[in-house]
Amino acid sequence: MKILVISDLHSNIYALNTILGFEKDLDMLCCAGDLLDYGTTPVEVIERLSSLEIPTHIVCGNHDLDVIETWHKGTHQHVCGQDFKWIHHNCNLIQARHVDFLMRLPEVEFFEADGFEYLLKHQYKESYETIDNVQKFEEFWHAYMPGIKTNKKNKRIIFGHTHQQCIHILKDNRVWLNPGSTSYRRPGDMDKTAQYLIIDCGMIELKSIPYNREALFAEALVYKTNDAMMHSEIADFEFFFG
């Protein structure tokens, strides 16, 4: 089975389309959350993911929850100038059906493939903590999967959130993974590619691919020229996509 693992798309259809156009013969897609916010194409991302013809496992991220809350409050409709952020931009574009899609996303997903058990969740704790020993791994697993009783010993956890690609091996049969961000890196990381992960017959491969960022950058420049968005939001965008 060939599984595409992505995370932290942040309304970036250009990166998502590039990955899906390059990786062929996929049997499953897993997304560890943060579909929206901090990008320009929230509608396209949701509609592309919801129209895939392969099984998908998608969980909700903290930015997705922020979008849901902001959209329901309706505050985005009255924000402008230096109070305007990408989350308001996203909320102005999406409709009720897109919010419903986000609201249906679970906090955690469990599935099996090629003899491995997988637990999919956006983040470990509230900030950027990581699981650094087997005891924490087991505690986390059983906290979210108390009713799952199987004989399989190979357990893997998939996280997003940190935007940092990794394969963290605690023991041969206790591993947690992060595909990195499909959209952008953290400050200090100059990589501009779309990051993702392929699991093929149980074998894990960290991957990345360049994509055209011009459309993303151009939209940010319009807001900058018109002084119509918070300066820090524009500065971050220039760093990430310029």
PDB file of N, CA, C and O in Angstrom, residues 29-62:
ATOM      1  N   LEU A  29      -4.568   8.656   1.451  1.00  0.00           N
ATOM      2  CA  LEU A  29      -3.995   9.948   1.840  1.00  0.00           C
ATOM      3  C   LEU A  29      -4.293  10.196   3.307  1.00  0.00           C
ATOM      4  O   LEU A  29      -5.417   9.992   3.766  1.00  0.00           O
ATOM      5  N   CYS A  30      -3.291  10.639   4.039  1.00  0.00           N
ATOM      6  CA  CYS A  30      -3.455  11.032   5.434  1.00  0.00           C
ATOM      7  C   CYS A  30      -3.020  12.480   5.571  1.00  0.00           C
ATOM      8  O   CYS A  30      -1.969  12.866   5.055  1.00  0.00           O
ATOM      9  N   CYS A  31      -3.816  13.252   6.274  1.00  0.00           N
ATOM     10  CA  CYS A  31      -3.470  14.652   6.518  1.00  0.00           C
ATOM     11  C   CYS A  31      -3.579  14.931   8.013  1.00  0.00           C
ATOM     12  O   CYS A  31      -4.634  14.711   8.607  1.00  0.00           O
ATOM     13  N   ALA A  32      -2.502  15.448   8.586  1.00  0.00           N
ATOM     14  CA  ALA A  32      -2.442  15.674  10.036  1.00  0.00           C
ATOM     15  C   ALA A  32      -2.896  17.076  10.435  1.00  0.00           C
ATOM     16  O   ALA A  32      -2.458  17.602  11.460  1.00  0.00           O
ATOM     17  N   GLY A  33      -3.787  17.676   9.651  1.00  0.00           N
ATOM     18  CA  GLY A  33      -4.449  18.886  10.089  1.00  0.00           C
ATOM     19  C   GLY A  33      -3.854  20.190   9.601  1.00  0.00           C
ATOM     20  O   GLY A  33      -2.872  20.229   8.871  1.00  0.00           O
ATOM     21  N   ASP A  34      -4.474  21.286  10.025  1.00  0.00           N
ATOM     22  CA  ASP A  34      -4.187  22.648   9.570  1.00  0.00           C
ATOM     23  C   ASP A  34      -4.318  22.761   8.059  1.00  0.00           C
ATOM     24  O   ASP A  34      -3.378  23.099   7.342  1.00  0.00           O
ATOM     25  N   LEU A  35      -5.530  22.501   7.600  1.00  0.00           N
ATOM     26  CA  LEU A  35      -5.837  22.640   6.184  1.00  0.00           C
ATOM     27  C   LEU A  35      -5.853  24.111   5.783  1.00  0.00           C
ATOM     28  O   LEU A  35      -5.466  24.445   4.659  1.00  0.00           O
ATOM     29  N   LEU A  36      -6.336  24.977   6.680  1.00  0.00           N
ATOM     30  CA  LEU A  36      -6.572  26.377   6.317  1.00  0.00           C
ATOM     31  C   LEU A  36      -5.727  27.339   7.148  1.00  0.00           C
ATOM     32  O   LEU A  36      -4.960  26.953   7.997  1.00  0.00           O
ATOM     33  N   ASP A  37      -5.935  28.634   6.826  1.00  0.00           N
ATOM     34  CA  ASP A  37      -5.286  29.778   7.473  1.00  0.00           C
ATOM     35  C   ASP A  37      -3.864  29.956   6.935  1.00  0.00           C
ATOM     36  O   ASP A  37      -3.167  29.006   6.597  1.00  0.00           O
ATOM     37  N   TYR A  38      -3.466  31.176   6.835  1.00  0.00           N
ATOM     38  CA  TYR A  38      -2.124  31.569   6.417  1.00  0.00           C
ATOM     39  C   TYR A  38      -1.803  31.218   4.978  1.00  0.00           C
ATOM     40  O   TYR A  38      -0.656  30.997   4.615  1.00  0.00           O
ATOM     41  N   GLY A  39      -2.810  31.142   4.138  1.00  0.00           N
ATOM     42  CA  GLY A  39      -2.631  30.935   2.718  1.00  0.00           C
ATOM     43  C   GLY A  39      -3.785  31.567   1.976  1.00  0.00           C
ATOM     44  O   GLY A  39      -4.714  32.111   2.584  1.00  0.00           O
ATOM     45  N   THR A  40      -3.769  31.470   0.662  1.00  0.00           N
ATOM     46  CA  THR A  40      -4.712  32.250  -0.146  1.00  0.00           C
ATOM     47  C   THR A  40      -5.863  31.450  -0.739  1.00  0.00           C
ATOM     48  O   THR A  40      -6.798  32.029  -1.274  1.00  0.00           O
ATOM     49  N   THR A  41      -5.822  30.114  -0.660  1.00  0.00           N
ATOM     50  CA  THR A  41      -6.798  29.299  -1.398  1.00  0.00           C
ATOM     51  C   THR A  41      -7.505  28.282  -0.507  1.00  0.00           C
ATOM     52  O   THR A  41      -7.416  27.071  -0.729  1.00  0.00           O
ATOM     53  N   PRO A  42      -8.252  28.714   0.488  1.00  0.00           N
ATOM     54  CA  PRO A  42      -8.915  27.772   1.392  1.00  0.00           C
ATOM     55  C   PRO A  42      -9.986  26.928   0.720  1.00  0.00           C
ATOM     56  O   PRO A  42     -10.110  25.734   1.012  1.00  0.00           O
ATOM     57  N   VAL A  43     -10.761  27.527  -0.157  1.00  0.00           N
ATOM     58  CA  VAL A  43     -11.833  26.794  -0.839  1.00  0.00           C
ATOM     59  C   VAL A  43     -11.256  25.681  -1.695  1.00  0.00           C
ATOM     60  O   VAL A  43     -11.729  24.529  -1.658  1.00  0.00           O
ATOM     61  N   GLU A  44     -10.224  25.991  -2.450  1.00  0.00           N
ATOM     62  CA  GLU A  44      -9.626  25.008  -3.353  1.00  0.00           C
ATOM     63  C   GLU A  44      -9.029  23.825  -2.589  1.00  0.00           C
ATOM     64  O   GLU A  44      -9.121  22.680  -3.037  1.00  0.00           O
ATOM     65  N   VAL A  45      -8.415  24.096  -1.438  1.00  0.00           N
ATOM     66  CA  VAL A  45      -7.819  23.014  -0.644  1.00  0.00           C
ATOM     67  C   VAL A  45      -8.893  22.061  -0.141  1.00  0.00           C
ATOM     68  O   VAL A  45      -8.776  20.829  -0.287  1.00  0.00           O
ATOM     69  N   ILE A  46      -9.954  22.607   0.433  1.00  0.00           N
ATOM     70  CA  ILE A  46     -11.017  21.744   0.951  1.00  0.00           C
ATOM     71  C   ILE A  46     -11.680  20.958  -0.167  1.00  0.00           C
ATOM     72  O   ILE A  46     -11.910  19.739  -0.041  1.00  0.00           O
ATOM     73  N   GLU A  47     -11.962  21.598  -1.274  1.00  0.00           N
ATOM     74  CA  GLU A  47     -12.660  20.908  -2.356  1.00  0.00           C
ATOM     75  C   GLU A  47     -11.776  19.858  -3.018  1.00  0.00           C
ATOM     76  O   GLU A  47     -12.269  18.812  -3.445  1.00  0.00           O
ATOM     77  N   ARG A  48     -10.468  20.091  -3.076  1.00  0.00           N
ATOM     78  CA  ARG A  48      -9.578  19.079  -3.639  1.00  0.00           C
ATOM     79  C   ARG A  48      -9.504  17.857  -2.729  1.00  0.00           C
ATOM     80  O   ARG A  48      -9.601  16.710  -3.184  1.00  0.00           O
ATOM     81  N   LEU A  49      -9.358  18.077  -1.452  1.00  0.00           N
ATOM     82  CA  LEU A  49      -9.274  16.955  -0.518  1.00  0.00           C
ATOM     83  C   LEU A  49     -10.586  16.179  -0.447  1.00  0.00           C
ATOM     84  O   LEU A  49     -10.585  14.947  -0.351  1.00  0.00           O
ATOM     85  N   SER A  50     -11.695  16.886  -0.478  1.00  0.00           N
ATOM     86  CA  SER A  50     -12.991  16.218  -0.354  1.00  0.00           C
ATOM     87  C   SER A  50     -13.406  15.484  -1.620  1.00  0.00           C
ATOM     88  O   SER A  50     -14.329  14.680  -1.587  1.00  0.00           O
ATOM     89  N   SER A  51     -12.717  15.740  -2.728  1.00  0.00           N
ATOM     90  CA  SER A  51     -13.075  15.100  -3.996  1.00  0.00           C
ATOM     91  C   SER A  51     -12.138  13.959  -4.387  1.00  0.00           C
ATOM     92  O   SER A  51     -12.309  13.363  -5.456  1.00  0.00           O
ATOM     93  N   LEU A  52     -11.172  13.645  -3.544  1.00  0.00           N
ATOM     94  CA  LEU A  52     -10.225  12.570  -3.869  1.00  0.00           C
ATOM     95  C   LEU A  52     -10.951  11.231  -3.959  1.00  0.00           C
ATOM     96  O   LEU A  52     -11.872  10.957  -3.196  1.00  0.00           O
ATOM     97  N   GLU A  53     -10.494  10.392  -4.871  1.00  0.00           N
ATOM     98  CA  GLU A  53     -11.140   9.099  -5.100  1.00  0.00           C
ATOM     99  C   GLU A  53     -10.395   7.960  -4.430  1.00  0.00           C
ATOM    100  O   GLU A  53     -10.522   6.802  -4.835  1.00  0.00           O
ATOM    101  N   ILE A  54      -9.613   8.263  -3.422  1.00  0.00           N
ATOM    102  CA  ILE A  54      -8.929   7.243  -2.620  1.00  0.00           C
ATOM    103  C   ILE A  54      -9.336   7.445  -1.169  1.00  0.00           C
ATOM    104  O   ILE A  54      -9.798   8.524  -0.787  1.00  0.00           O
ATOM    105  N   PRO A  55      -9.187   6.415  -0.328  1.00  0.00           N
ATOM    106  CA  PRO A  55      -9.497   6.588   1.095  1.00  0.00           C
ATOM    107  C   PRO A  55      -8.647   7.690   1.716  1.00  0.00           C
ATOM    108  O   PRO A  55      -7.465   7.847   1.388  1.00  0.00           O
ATOM    109  N   THR A  56      -9.248   8.469   2.588  1.00  0.00           N
ATOM    110  CA  THR A  56      -8.530   9.556   3.255  1.00  0.00           C
ATOM    111  C   THR A  56      -8.733   9.477   4.771  1.00  0.00           C
ATOM    112  O   THR A  56      -9.787   9.064   5.251  1.00  0.00           O
ATOM    113  N   HIS A  57      -7.700   9.871   5.487  1.00  0.00           N
ATOM    114  CA  HIS A  57      -7.770  10.057   6.938  1.00  0.00           C
ATOM    115  C   HIS A  57      -7.271  11.472   7.201  1.00  0.00           C
ATOM    116  O   HIS A  57      -6.089  11.765   6.994  1.00  0.00           O
ATOM    117  N   ILE A  58      -8.156  12.346   7.634  1.00  0.00           N
ATOM    118  CA  ILE A  58      -7.830  13.757   7.838  1.00  0.00           C
ATOM    119  C   ILE A  58      -8.305  14.170   9.223  1.00  0.00           C
ATOM    120  O   ILE A  58      -9.448  13.913   9.591  1.00  0.00           O
ATOM    121  N   VAL A  59      -7.420  14.798   9.989  1.00  0.00           N
ATOM    122  CA  VAL A  59      -7.794  15.275  11.313  1.00  0.00           C
ATOM    123  C   VAL A  59      -7.760  16.799  11.348  1.00  0.00           C
ATOM    124  O   VAL A  59      -7.189  17.455  10.479  1.00  0.00           O
ATOM    125  N   CYS A  60      -8.370  17.342  12.375  1.00  0.00           N
ATOM    126  CA  CYS A  60      -8.495  18.791  12.521  1.00  0.00           C
ATOM    127  C   CYS A  60      -7.276  19.353  13.237  1.00  0.00           C
ATOM    128  O   CYS A  60      -6.773  18.763  14.197  1.00  0.00           O
ATOM    129  N   GLY A  61      -6.800  20.506  12.768  1.00  0.00           N
ATOM    130  CA  GLY A  61      -5.676  21.166  13.404  1.00  0.00           C
ATOM    131  C   GLY A  61      -6.096  22.406  14.166  1.00  0.00           C
ATOM    132  O   GLY A  61      -7.245  22.851  14.077  1.00  0.00           O
ATOM    133  N   ASN A  62      -5.185  23.005  14.898  1.00  0.00           N
ATOM    134  CA  ASN A  62      -5.514  24.181  15.707  1.00  0.00           C
ATOM    135  C   ASN A  62      -5.922  25.377  14.843  1.00  0.00           C
ATOM    136  O   ASN A  62      -6.812  26.149  15.212  1.00  0.00           O
TER     137      ASN A  62
END
